[in-house]
PDB file of N, CA, C and O in Angstrom:
ATOM      1  N   UNK A  10       0.630  -1.117   0.086  1.00  0.00           N
ATOM      2  CA  UNK A  10       0.076  -0.102   0.020  1.00  0.00           C
ATOM      3  C   UNK A  10       0.768   1.014   0.117  1.00  0.00           C
ATOM      4  O   UNK A  10       1.760   1.195   0.702  1.00  0.00           O
ATOM      5  N   UNK A  11       0.526   2.307  -0.535  1.00  0.00           N
ATOM      6  CA  UNK A  11       1.292   3.415  -0.818  1.00  0.00           C
ATOM      7  C   UNK A  11       1.074   4.413   0.339  1.00  0.00           C
ATOM      8  O   UNK A  11      -0.467   4.340   0.821  1.00  0.00           O
ATOM      9  N   UNK A  12       1.999   5.067   0.706  1.00  0.00           N
ATOM     10  CA  UNK A  12       1.423   6.382   2.184  1.00  0.00           C
ATOM     11  C   UNK A  12       0.643   7.441   1.910  1.00  0.00           C
ATOM     12  O   UNK A  12       0.595   7.704   0.403  1.00  0.00           O
ATOM     13  N   UNK A  13      -0.137   7.447   2.416  1.00  0.00           N
ATOM     14  CA  UNK A  13      -1.228   8.429   2.319  1.00  0.00           C
ATOM     15  C   UNK A  13      -1.745   8.802   3.408  1.00  0.00           C
ATOM     16  O   UNK A  13      -1.112   8.744   4.718  1.00  0.00           O
ATOM     17  N   UNK A  14      -2.840   9.768   3.555  1.00  0.00           N
ATOM     18  CA  UNK A  14      -3.494  10.117   4.925  1.00  0.00           C
ATOM     19  C   UNK A  14      -3.816   9.036   5.770  1.00  0.00           C
ATOM     20  O   UNK A  14      -3.823   9.124   6.952  1.00  0.00           O
ATOM     21  N   UNK A  15      -4.286   8.062   5.315  1.00  0.00           N
ATOM     22  CA  UNK A  15      -4.518   6.931   5.926  1.00  0.00           C
ATOM     23  C   UNK A  15      -3.748   5.604   6.496  1.00  0.00           C
ATOM     24  O   UNK A  15      -4.101   4.550   6.775  1.00  0.00           O
ATOM     25  N   UNK A  16      -2.590   6.046   5.708  1.00  0.00           N
ATOM     26  CA  UNK A  16      -1.498   4.854   5.939  1.00  0.00           C
ATOM     27  C   UNK A  16      -0.054   5.344   5.700  1.00  0.00           C
ATOM     28  O   UNK A  16       0.526   6.196   4.844  1.00  0.00           O
ATOM     29  N   UNK A  17       0.922   4.680   6.597  1.00  0.00           N
ATOM     30  CA  UNK A  17       2.224   5.372   6.410  1.00  0.00           C
ATOM     31  C   UNK A  17       2.810   4.394   6.915  1.00  0.00           C
ATOM     32  O   UNK A  17       2.934   3.659   8.158  1.00  0.00           O
ATOM     33  N   UNK A  18       4.260   3.703   6.242  1.00  0.00           N
ATOM     34  CA  UNK A  18       4.997   2.617   6.894  1.00  0.00           C
ATOM     35  C   UNK A  18       6.247   3.111   6.839  1.00  0.00           C
ATOM     36  O   UNK A  18       6.771   3.707   5.949  1.00  0.00           O
ATOM     37  N   UNK A  19       6.970   2.982   8.243  1.00  0.00           N
ATOM     38  CA  UNK A  19       8.201   3.553   8.071  1.00  0.00           C
ATOM     39  C   UNK A  19       8.836   2.352   8.555  1.00  0.00           C
ATOM     40  O   UNK A  19       9.530   1.932   9.588  1.00  0.00           O
ATOM     41  N   UNK A  20       9.788   1.819   7.389  1.00  0.00           N
ATOM     42  CA  UNK A  20      10.685   0.662   7.413  1.00  0.00           C
ATOM     43  C   UNK A  20      12.007   0.999   8.078  1.00  0.00           C
ATOM     44  O   UNK A  20      12.689   0.258   8.281  1.00  0.00           O
ATOM     45  N   UNK A  21      12.343   2.326   8.059  1.00  0.00           N
ATOM     46  CA  UNK A  21      13.573   2.819   8.685  1.00  0.00           C
ATOM     47  C   UNK A  21      13.583   2.954  10.019  1.00  0.00           C
ATOM     48  O   UNK A  21      14.683   2.713  10.889  1.00  0.00           O
ATOM     49  N   UNK A  22      12.271   2.575  10.994  1.00  0.00           N
ATOM     50  CA  UNK A  22      12.333   2.640  12.284  1.00  0.00           C
ATOM     51  C   UNK A  22      13.159   1.507  12.898  1.00  0.00           C
ATOM     52  O   UNK A  22      13.020   0.289  12.221  1.00  0.00           O
ATOM     53  N   UNK A  23      13.610   1.706  13.958  1.00  0.00           N
ATOM     54  CA  UNK A  23      14.638   1.008  14.663  1.00  0.00           C
ATOM     55  C   UNK A  23      13.749  -0.456  15.379  1.00  0.00           C
ATOM     56  O   UNK A  23      14.373  -1.295  15.507  1.00  0.00           O
ATOM     57  N   UNK A  24      12.688  -0.103  15.130  1.00  0.00           N
ATOM     58  CA  UNK A  24      11.298  -0.976  15.660  1.00  0.00           C
ATOM     59  C   UNK A  24      10.465  -1.576  15.036  1.00  0.00           C
ATOM     60  O   UNK A  24       9.957  -2.602  15.528  1.00  0.00           O
ATOM     61  N   UNK A  25      10.950  -1.384  13.743  1.00  0.00           N
ATOM     62  CA  UNK A  25       9.890  -2.260  12.647  1.00  0.00           C
ATOM     63  C   UNK A  25      10.562  -3.306  12.536  1.00  0.00           C
ATOM     64  O   UNK A  25      11.768  -3.449  12.192  1.00  0.00           O
ATOM     65  N   UNK A  26       9.570  -4.353  12.380  1.00  0.00           N
ATOM     66  CA  UNK A  26       8.211  -3.992  12.586  1.00  0.00           C
ATOM     67  C   UNK A  26       8.252  -4.393  13.978  1.00  0.00           C
ATOM     68  O   UNK A  26       8.586  -5.664  14.718  1.00  0.00           O
ATOM     69  N   UNK A  27       7.162  -3.897  14.632  1.00  0.00           N
ATOM     70  CA  UNK A  27       6.752  -3.951  16.369  1.00  0.00           C
ATOM     71  C   UNK A  27       6.000  -5.321  16.542  1.00  0.00           C
ATOM     72  O   UNK A  27       5.963  -5.704  17.599  1.00  0.00           O
ATOM     73  N   UNK A  28       5.060  -5.378  15.344  1.00  0.00           N
ATOM     74  CA  UNK A  28       4.263  -6.315  15.319  1.00  0.00           C
ATOM     75  C   UNK A  28       4.330  -7.587  14.093  1.00  0.00           C
ATOM     76  O   UNK A  28       4.520  -6.988  13.226  1.00  0.00           O
ATOM     77  N   UNK A  29       3.861  -8.730  14.387  1.00  0.00           N
ATOM     78  CA  UNK A  29       3.821  -9.522  13.119  1.00  0.00           C
ATOM     79  C   UNK A  29       2.453  -9.446  12.215  1.00  0.00           C
ATOM     80  O   UNK A  29       1.468  -9.271  13.129  1.00  0.00           O
ATOM     81  N   UNK A  30       2.464  -8.691  11.080  1.00  0.00           N
ATOM     82  CA  UNK A  30       1.115  -8.661  10.514  1.00  0.00           C
ATOM     83  C   UNK A  30       1.058  -9.386   9.058  1.00  0.00           C
ATOM     84  O   UNK A  30       2.058  -9.739   8.616  1.00  0.00           O
ATOM     85  N   UNK A  31      -0.421  -9.579   8.985  1.00  0.00           N
ATOM     86  CA  UNK A  31      -0.381 -10.109   7.668  1.00  0.00           C
ATOM     87  C   UNK A  31      -0.022  -9.628   6.308  1.00  0.00           C
ATOM     88  O   UNK A  31       0.083  -8.350   6.295  1.00  0.00           O
ATOM     89  N   UNK A  32       0.149 -10.009   5.468  1.00  0.00           N
ATOM     90  CA  UNK A  32       0.531  -9.629   4.158  1.00  0.00           C
ATOM     91  C   UNK A  32       1.509  -8.444   4.072  1.00  0.00           C
ATOM     92  O   UNK A  32       1.668  -7.499   3.223  1.00  0.00           O
ATOM     93  N   UNK A  33       2.445  -8.402   5.090  1.00  0.00           N
ATOM     94  CA  UNK A  33       3.577  -7.761   5.053  1.00  0.00           C
ATOM     95  C   UNK A  33       3.383  -5.921   5.047  1.00  0.00           C
ATOM     96  O   UNK A  33       4.361  -5.225   4.802  1.00  0.00           O
ATOM     97  N   UNK A  34       1.975  -5.431   5.603  1.00  0.00           N
ATOM     98  CA  UNK A  34       1.791  -4.089   5.667  1.00  0.00           C
ATOM     99  C   UNK A  34       1.665  -3.663   7.038  1.00  0.00           C
ATOM    100  O   UNK A  34       0.805  -4.097   7.329  1.00  0.00           O
ATOM    101  N   UNK A  35       2.657  -2.596   7.527  1.00  0.00           N
ATOM    102  CA  UNK A  35       2.555  -2.489   8.560  1.00  0.00           C
ATOM    103  C   UNK A  35       1.966  -0.952   8.967  1.00  0.00           C
ATOM    104  O   UNK A  35       2.888  -0.335   8.292  1.00  0.00           O
ATOM    105  N   UNK A  36       0.975  -0.369   9.134  1.00  0.00           N
ATOM    106  CA  UNK A  36       0.415   0.962   9.151  1.00  0.00           C
ATOM    107  C   UNK A  36       1.281   1.311  10.351  1.00  0.00           C
ATOM    108  O   UNK A  36       1.110   1.003  11.674  1.00  0.00           O
ATOM    109  N   UNK A  37       2.062   2.185  10.178  1.00  0.00           N
ATOM    110  CA  UNK A  37       2.871   2.990  11.462  1.00  0.00           C
ATOM    111  C   UNK A  37       2.493   4.335  11.815  1.00  0.00           C
ATOM    112  O   UNK A  37       2.757   5.069  12.822  1.00  0.00           O
ATOM    113  N   UNK A  38       1.015   4.767  11.171  1.00  0.00           N
ATOM    114  CA  UNK A  38       0.379   5.953  11.207  1.00  0.00           C
ATOM    115  C   UNK A  38       0.127   6.025  12.979  1.00  0.00           C
ATOM    116  O   UNK A  38       0.229   7.044  13.493  1.00  0.00           O
ATOM    117  N   UNK A  39      -0.380   4.958  13.596  1.00  0.00           N
ATOM    118  CA  UNK A  39      -1.006   4.879  14.814  1.00  0.00           C
ATOM    119  C   UNK A  39       0.240   4.171  15.483  1.00  0.00           C
ATOM    120  O   UNK A  39      -0.123   3.003  16.242  1.00  0.00           O
ATOM    121  N   UNK A  40       1.370   4.549  15.375  1.00  0.00           N
ATOM    122  CA  UNK A  40       2.428   3.987  16.286  1.00  0.00           C
ATOM    123  C   UNK A  40       2.141   3.643  17.409  1.00  0.00           C
ATOM    124  O   UNK A  40       2.301   2.515  18.494  1.00  0.00           O
ATOM    125  N   UNK A  41       1.837   4.697  18.218  1.00  0.00           N
ATOM    126  CA  UNK A  41       1.207   4.477  19.658  1.00  0.00           C
ATOM    127  C   UNK A  41      -0.503   4.658  19.697  1.00  0.00           C
ATOM    128  O   UNK A  41      -0.670   5.226  19.138  1.00  0.00           O
ATOM    129  N   UNK A  42      -0.825   3.702  20.117  1.00  0.00           N
ATOM    130  CA  UNK A  42      -2.439   3.489  19.791  1.00  0.00           C
ATOM    131  C   UNK A  42      -3.112   4.428  20.327  1.00  0.00           C
ATOM    132  O   UNK A  42      -2.842   4.308  21.436  1.00  0.00           O
ATOM    133  N   UNK A  43      -3.887   5.322  19.749  1.00  0.00           N
ATOM    134  CA  UNK A  43      -4.677   6.063  20.526  1.00  0.00           C
ATOM    135  C   UNK A  43      -5.856   5.916  21.188  1.00  0.00           C
ATOM    136  O   UNK A  43      -6.474   6.378  22.137  1.00  0.00           O
ATOM    137  N   UNK A  44      -6.059   4.614  21.229  1.00  0.00           N
ATOM    138  CA  UNK A  44      -7.093   3.631  21.805  1.00  0.00           C
ATOM    139  C   UNK A  44      -6.612   3.070  22.955  1.00  0.00           C
ATOM    140  O   UNK A  44      -7.351   2.595  23.920  1.00  0.00           O
ATOM    141  N   UNK A  45      -5.451   3.269  23.238  1.00  0.00           N
ATOM    142  CA  UNK A  45      -4.615   2.462  24.458  1.00  0.00           C
ATOM    143  C   UNK A  45      -5.361   2.705  26.080  1.00  0.00           C
ATOM    144  O   UNK A  45      -5.424   2.202  26.718  1.00  0.00           O
ATOM    145  N   UNK A  46      -5.710   4.200  26.179  1.00  0.00           N
ATOM    146  CA  UNK A  46      -6.237   4.575  27.339  1.00  0.00           C
ATOM    147  C   UNK A  46      -7.712   4.191  27.544  1.00  0.00           C
ATOM    148  O   UNK A  46      -8.492   4.557  28.849  1.00  0.00           O
ATOM    149  N   UNK A  47      -8.306   3.933  26.339  1.00  0.00           N
ATOM    150  CA  UNK A  47     -10.179   3.578  26.746  1.00  0.00           C
ATOM    151  C   UNK A  47     -10.115   2.073  27.270  1.00  0.00           C
ATOM    152  O   UNK A  47      -9.285   0.970  26.888  1.00  0.00           O
ATOM    153  N   UNK A  48     -11.145   1.793  28.158  1.00  0.00           N
ATOM    154  CA  UNK A  48     -11.247   0.646  28.588  1.00  0.00           C
ATOM    155  C   UNK A  48     -11.753  -0.479  27.697  1.00  0.00           C
ATOM    156  O   UNK A  48     -11.695  -1.576  27.865  1.00  0.00           O
ATOM    157  N   UNK A  49     -12.436   0.031  26.631  1.00  0.00           N
ATOM    158  CA  UNK A  49     -13.007  -0.792  25.757  1.00  0.00           C
ATOM    159  C   UNK A  49     -12.544  -0.367  24.513  1.00  0.00           C
ATOM    160  O   UNK A  49     -12.668   0.863  23.790  1.00  0.00           O
ATOM    161  N   UNK A  50     -11.928  -1.411  23.541  1.00  0.00           N
ATOM    162  CA  UNK A  50     -11.377  -0.859  22.389  1.00  0.00           C
ATOM    163  C   UNK A  50     -11.600  -2.011  21.326  1.00  0.00           C
ATOM    164  O   UNK A  50     -11.691  -3.298  21.564  1.00  0.00           O
ATOM    165  N   UNK A  51     -11.778  -1.723  19.886  1.00  0.00           N
ATOM    166  CA  UNK A  51     -12.112  -2.694  18.736  1.00  0.00           C
ATOM    167  C   UNK A  51     -10.836  -3.480  18.886  1.00  0.00           C
ATOM    168  O   UNK A  51     -10.871  -4.632  17.829  1.00  0.00           O
ATOM    169  N   UNK A  52      -9.487  -3.582  19.480  1.00  0.00           N
ATOM    170  CA  UNK A  52      -8.352  -4.089  19.225  1.00  0.00           C
ATOM    171  C   UNK A  52      -8.624  -5.824  20.336  1.00  0.00           C
ATOM    172  O   UNK A  52      -9.583  -5.754  20.998  1.00  0.00           O
ATOM    173  N   UNK A  53      -7.342  -6.156  20.603  1.00  0.00           N
ATOM    174  CA  UNK A  53      -7.502  -7.718  21.049  1.00  0.00           C
ATOM    175  C   UNK A  53      -6.268  -7.480  22.225  1.00  0.00           C
ATOM    176  O   UNK A  53      -5.301  -8.103  22.264  1.00  0.00           O
ATOM    177  N   UNK A  54      -6.606  -6.381  23.483  1.00  0.00           N
ATOM    178  CA  UNK A  54      -5.442  -6.245  24.119  1.00  0.00           C
ATOM    179  C   UNK A  54      -5.606  -7.782  25.035  1.00  0.00           C
ATOM    180  O   UNK A  54      -6.570  -8.263  25.685  1.00  0.00           O
ATOM    181  N   UNK A  55      -4.405  -7.453  25.863  1.00  0.00           N
ATOM    182  CA  UNK A  55      -4.458  -8.677  26.946  1.00  0.00           C
ATOM    183  C   UNK A  55      -4.229  -7.756  27.956  1.00  0.00           C
ATOM    184  O   UNK A  55      -3.772  -6.833  28.309  1.00  0.00           O
ATOM    185  N   UNK A  56      -4.687  -8.462  29.408  1.00  0.00           N
ATOM    186  CA  UNK A  56      -4.595  -7.530  30.670  1.00  0.00           C
ATOM    187  C   UNK A  56      -3.591  -8.576  31.642  1.00  0.00           C
ATOM    188  O   UNK A  56      -3.837  -9.770  31.696  1.00  0.00           O
ATOM    189  N   UNK A  57      -2.559  -7.903  32.044  1.00  0.00           N
ATOM    190  CA  UNK A  57      -1.543  -8.654  32.389  1.00  0.00           C
ATOM    191  C   UNK A  57      -1.039  -8.200  33.906  1.00  0.00           C
ATOM    192  O   UNK A  57      -1.453  -6.997  34.121  1.00  0.00           O
ATOM    193  N   UNK A  58      -0.657  -9.192  34.754  1.00  0.00           N
ATOM    194  CA  UNK A  58      -0.276  -8.472  35.951  1.00  0.00           C
ATOM    195  C   UNK A  58       1.273  -8.271  36.080  1.00  0.00           C
ATOM    196  O   UNK A  58       2.265  -9.108  35.764  1.00  0.00           O
ATOM    197  N   UNK A  59       1.542  -7.052  36.214  1.00  0.00           N
ATOM    198  CA  UNK A  59       2.976  -6.575  36.510  1.00  0.00           C
ATOM    199  C   UNK A  59       3.132  -5.826  37.908  1.00  0.00           C
ATOM    200  O   UNK A  59       2.335  -4.620  38.191  1.00  0.00           O
ATOM    201  N   UNK A  60       4.337  -6.584  38.480  1.00  0.00           N
ATOM    202  CA  UNK A  60       4.296  -5.886  39.868  1.00  0.00           C
ATOM    203  C   UNK A  60       3.204  -5.705  40.683  1.00  0.00           C
ATOM    204  O   UNK A  60       2.903  -4.500  41.300  1.00  0.00           O
ATOM    205  N   UNK A  61       2.275  -6.418  40.607  1.00  0.00           N
ATOM    206  CA  UNK A  61       1.038  -6.230  41.325  1.00  0.00           C
ATOM    207  C   UNK A  61      -0.112  -5.746  40.987  1.00  0.00           C
ATOM    208  O   UNK A  61      -0.999  -5.320  41.496  1.00  0.00           O
ATOM    209  N   UNK A  62       0.336  -5.050  39.731  1.00  0.00           N
ATOM    210  CA  UNK A  62      -0.668  -4.086  39.131  1.00  0.00           C
ATOM    211  C   UNK A  62      -1.474  -4.852  37.906  1.00  0.00           C
ATOM    212  O   UNK A  62      -0.450  -5.544  37.156  1.00  0.00           O
ATOM    213  N   UNK A  63      -2.613  -4.866  37.414  1.00  0.00           N
ATOM    214  CA  UNK A  63      -3.289  -5.390  36.191  1.00  0.00           C
ATOM    215  C   UNK A  63      -3.023  -4.119  35.516  1.00  0.00           C
ATOM    216  O   UNK A  63      -3.625  -2.922  35.547  1.00  0.00           O
ATOM    217  N   UNK A  64      -2.505  -4.342  34.046  1.00  0.00           N
ATOM    218  CA  UNK A  64      -2.258  -3.216  32.950  1.00  0.00           C
ATOM    219  C   UNK A  64      -2.610  -4.053  31.844  1.00  0.00           C
ATOM    220  O   UNK A  64      -2.640  -5.151  31.474  1.00  0.00           O
ATOM    221  N   UNK A  65      -2.879  -3.033  30.847  1.00  0.00           N
ATOM    222  CA  UNK A  65      -3.383  -3.578  29.582  1.00  0.00           C
ATOM    223  C   UNK A  65      -2.007  -3.560  28.669  1.00  0.00           C
ATOM    224  O   UNK A  65      -1.213  -2.724  28.551  1.00  0.00           O
ATOM    225  N   UNK A  66      -2.256  -4.566  28.043  1.00  0.00           N
ATOM    226  CA  UNK A  66      -0.815  -4.931  27.149  1.00  0.00           C
ATOM    227  C   UNK A  66      -1.333  -5.226  25.892  1.00  0.00           C
ATOM    228  O   UNK A  66      -2.234  -6.036  25.640  1.00  0.00           O
ATOM    229  N   UNK A  67      -0.816  -4.507  24.907  1.00  0.00           N
ATOM    230  CA  UNK A  67      -1.065  -4.428  23.300  1.00  0.00           C
ATOM    231  C   UNK A  67      -0.135  -5.122  22.414  1.00  0.00           C
ATOM    232  O   UNK A  67       0.004  -4.934  21.227  1.00  0.00           O
ATOM    233  N   UNK A  68       0.756  -5.579  23.296  1.00  0.00           N
ATOM    234  CA  UNK A  68       1.868  -6.193  22.410  1.00  0.00           C
ATOM    235  C   UNK A  68       1.515  -7.472  21.572  1.00  0.00           C
ATOM    236  O   UNK A  68       2.087  -7.413  20.478  1.00  0.00           O
ATOM    237  N   UNK A  69       0.348  -8.125  21.612  1.00  0.00           N
ATOM    238  CA  UNK A  69       0.088  -8.627  20.704  1.00  0.00           C
ATOM    239  C   UNK A  69      -1.170  -8.419  19.797  1.00  0.00           C
ATOM    240  O   UNK A  69      -2.068  -9.395  18.831  1.00  0.00           O
ATOM    241  N   UNK A  70      -1.447  -7.004  20.050  1.00  0.00           N
ATOM    242  CA  UNK A  70      -2.489  -6.382  19.118  1.00  0.00           C
ATOM    243  C   UNK A  70      -2.164  -5.800  17.909  1.00  0.00           C
ATOM    244  O   UNK A  70      -1.090  -5.058  17.893  1.00  0.00           O
ATOM    245  N   UNK A  71      -2.747  -5.944  16.711  1.00  0.00           N
ATOM    246  CA  UNK A  71      -2.302  -5.613  15.537  1.00  0.00           C
ATOM    247  C   UNK A  71      -3.298  -4.668  14.992  1.00  0.00           C
ATOM    248  O   UNK A  71      -3.297  -3.923  13.766  1.00  0.00           O
ATOM    249  N   UNK A  72      -4.366  -4.541  15.585  1.00  0.00           N
ATOM    250  CA  UNK A  72      -5.632  -3.734  15.174  1.00  0.00           C
ATOM    251  C   UNK A  72      -5.239  -2.205  14.403  1.00  0.00           C
ATOM    252  O   UNK A  72      -5.675  -1.929  13.647  1.00  0.00           O
ATOM    253  N   UNK A  73      -4.301  -1.170  15.340  1.00  0.00           N
ATOM    254  CA  UNK A  73      -4.067   0.104  14.740  1.00  0.00           C
ATOM    255  C   UNK A  73      -2.940  -0.099  13.905  1.00  0.00           C
ATOM    256  O   UNK A  73      -2.867   0.824  12.712  1.00  0.00           O
ATOM    257  N   UNK A  74      -2.669  -1.172  13.213  1.00  0.00           N
ATOM    258  CA  UNK A  74      -1.287  -1.120  12.265  1.00  0.00           C
ATOM    259  C   UNK A  74      -2.049  -1.969  10.749  1.00  0.00           C
ATOM    260  O   UNK A  74      -1.240  -2.333  10.141  1.00  0.00           O
ATOM    261  N   UNK A  75      -3.555  -1.981  10.880  1.00  0.00           N
ATOM    262  CA  UNK A  75      -4.036  -2.545   9.666  1.00  0.00           C
ATOM    263  C   UNK A  75      -4.719  -1.524   8.899  1.00  0.00           C
ATOM    264  O   UNK A  75      -5.525  -1.058   9.688  1.00  0.00           O
ATOM    265  N   UNK A  76      -4.155  -0.993   7.922  1.00  0.00           N
ATOM    266  CA  UNK A  76      -4.760   0.189   7.020  1.00  0.00           C
ATOM    267  C   UNK A  76      -6.141   0.101   6.766  1.00  0.00           C
ATOM    268  O   UNK A  76      -7.097   1.183   7.491  1.00  0.00           O
ATOM    269  N   UNK A  77      -7.005  -1.261   7.100  1.00  0.00           N
ATOM    270  CA  UNK A  77      -8.456  -0.899   7.218  1.00  0.00           C
ATOM    271  C   UNK A  77      -9.184  -0.538   7.904  1.00  0.00           C
ATOM    272  O   UNK A  77     -10.318  -0.348   8.100  1.00  0.00           O
ATOM    273  N   UNK A  78      -8.453  -0.454   9.253  1.00  0.00           N
ATOM    274  CA  UNK A  78      -8.681  -0.093  10.354  1.00  0.00           C
ATOM    275  C   UNK A  78      -8.864   1.546  10.596  1.00  0.00           C
ATOM    276  O   UNK A  78      -9.119   1.933  11.834  1.00  0.00           O
ATOM    277  N   UNK A  79      -8.357   2.041   9.753  1.00  0.00           N
ATOM    278  CA  UNK A  79      -8.394   3.602   9.676  1.00  0.00           C
ATOM    279  C   UNK A  79      -9.839   4.379  10.290  1.00  0.00           C
ATOM    280  O   UNK A  79      -9.603   4.862  11.196  1.00  0.00           O
ATOM    281  N   UNK A  80     -10.474   4.177   9.500  1.00  0.00           N
ATOM    282  CA  UNK A  80     -11.798   4.596   9.664  1.00  0.00           C
ATOM    283  C   UNK A  80     -12.815   4.168  10.903  1.00  0.00           C
ATOM    284  O   UNK A  80     -13.018   5.120  11.718  1.00  0.00           O
ATOM    285  N   UNK A  81     -12.257   2.802  11.534  1.00  0.00           N
ATOM    286  CA  UNK A  81     -12.747   2.470  12.638  1.00  0.00           C
ATOM    287  C   UNK A  81     -12.226   3.305  13.694  1.00  0.00           C
ATOM    288  O   UNK A  81     -12.925   3.796  14.797  1.00  0.00           O
ATOM    289  N   UNK A  82     -10.771   3.779  13.528  1.00  0.00           N
ATOM    290  CA  UNK A  82     -10.317   4.185  14.996  1.00  0.00           C
ATOM    291  C   UNK A  82     -10.722   5.871  14.852  1.00  0.00           C
ATOM    292  O   UNK A  82     -10.668   6.171  15.820  1.00  0.00           O
ATOM    293  N   UNK A  83     -10.729   6.368  13.616  1.00  0.00           N
ATOM    294  CA  UNK A  83     -11.286   7.827  13.517  1.00  0.00           C
ATOM    295  C   UNK A  83     -12.746   7.893  14.229  1.00  0.00           C
ATOM    296  O   UNK A  83     -12.751   8.941  14.875  1.00  0.00           O
ATOM    297  N   UNK A  84     -13.446   6.831  13.894  1.00  0.00           N
ATOM    298  CA  UNK A  84     -14.762   6.976  14.510  1.00  0.00           C
ATOM    299  C   UNK A  84     -14.828   6.939  16.060  1.00  0.00           C
ATOM    300  O   UNK A  84     -15.337   7.939  16.836  1.00  0.00           O
ATOM    301  N   UNK A  85     -14.001   5.871  16.450  1.00  0.00           N
ATOM    302  CA  UNK A  85     -13.646   6.093  18.186  1.00  0.00           C
ATOM    303  C   UNK A  85     -13.167   7.581  18.686  1.00  0.00           C
ATOM    304  O   UNK A  85     -13.557   7.850  19.624  1.00  0.00           O
ATOM    305  N   UNK A  86     -12.132   8.122  17.934  1.00  0.00           N
ATOM    306  CA  UNK A  86     -11.789   9.303  18.447  1.00  0.00           C
ATOM    307  C   UNK A  86     -12.774  10.208  17.967  1.00  0.00           C
ATOM    308  O   UNK A  86     -12.744  11.494  19.513  1.00  0.00           O
ATOM    309  N   UNK A  87     -13.628  10.445  17.066  1.00  0.00           N
ATOM    310  CA  UNK A  87     -14.408  11.172  16.831  1.00  0.00           C
ATOM    311  C   UNK A  87     -15.665  11.216  18.299  1.00  0.00           C
ATOM    312  O   UNK A  87     -16.137  12.376  18.578  1.00  0.00           O
ATOM    313  N   UNK A  88     -16.249  10.311  18.769  1.00  0.00           N
ATOM    314  CA  UNK A  88     -17.195  10.082  19.524  1.00  0.00           C
ATOM    315  C   UNK A  88     -16.635  10.512  20.904  1.00  0.00           C
ATOM    316  O   UNK A  88     -16.906  11.122  21.610  1.00  0.00           O
ATOM    317  N   UNK A  89     -14.973   9.975  21.291  1.00  0.00           N
ATOM    318  CA  UNK A  89     -14.568  10.672  22.460  1.00  0.00           C
ATOM    319  C   UNK A  89     -14.519  12.256  22.277  1.00  0.00           C
ATOM    320  O   UNK A  89     -14.679  12.686  23.287  1.00  0.00           O
ATOM    321  N   UNK A  90     -14.290  12.716  21.531  1.00  0.00           N
ATOM    322  CA  UNK A  90     -14.087  14.419  20.855  1.00  0.00           C
ATOM    323  C   UNK A  90     -15.350  14.752  21.415  1.00  0.00           C
ATOM    324  O   UNK A  90     -15.755  16.075  22.108  1.00  0.00           O
ATOM    325  N   UNK A  91     -16.354  14.375  21.027  1.00  0.00           N
ATOM    326  CA  UNK A  91     -17.930  14.560  21.085  1.00  0.00           C
ATOM    327  C   UNK A  91     -18.455  14.664  22.525  1.00  0.00           C
ATOM    328  O   UNK A  91     -18.937  15.545  22.940  1.00  0.00           O
ATOM    329  N   UNK A  92     -17.958  13.389  23.169  1.00  0.00           N
ATOM    330  CA  UNK A  92     -18.555  13.258  24.777  1.00  0.00           C
ATOM    331  C   UNK A  92     -17.589  14.330  25.660  1.00  0.00           C
ATOM    332  O   UNK A  92     -17.954  14.402  26.627  1.00  0.00           O
ATOM    333  N   UNK A  93     -16.412  14.832  25.250  1.00  0.00           N
ATOM    334  CA  UNK A  93     -15.793  15.577  25.680  1.00  0.00           C
ATOM    335  C   UNK A  93     -15.855  17.104  25.893  1.00  0.00           C
ATOM    336  O   UNK A  93     -15.594  17.955  26.403  1.00  0.00           O
ATOM    337  N   UNK A  94     -17.098  17.544  24.994  1.00  0.00           N
ATOM    338  CA  UNK A  94     -17.493  18.904  24.845  1.00  0.00           C
ATOM    339  C   UNK A  94     -18.344  19.403  25.936  1.00  0.00           C
ATOM    340  O   UNK A  94     -19.086  18.567  26.473  1.00  0.00           O
TER     341      UNK A  94
END
């Protein structure tokens, strides 16, 4: 896929690829997932115990790295912006 407003791939990044993805296309646009702080997100996070605290782990989640999920993420962000007004 070609770099665009909804897809960006940075193969020069020292962490690339941060996850294994199908068809070898890693969308780096949402390198840090904007849905991380949400309790419910469309990805598949895991909750792990770290030093006695339960934390959200997205190590195995590829949802924000798939180009076809761009619009879904934007809808989640739009809803959040509307509720914060």
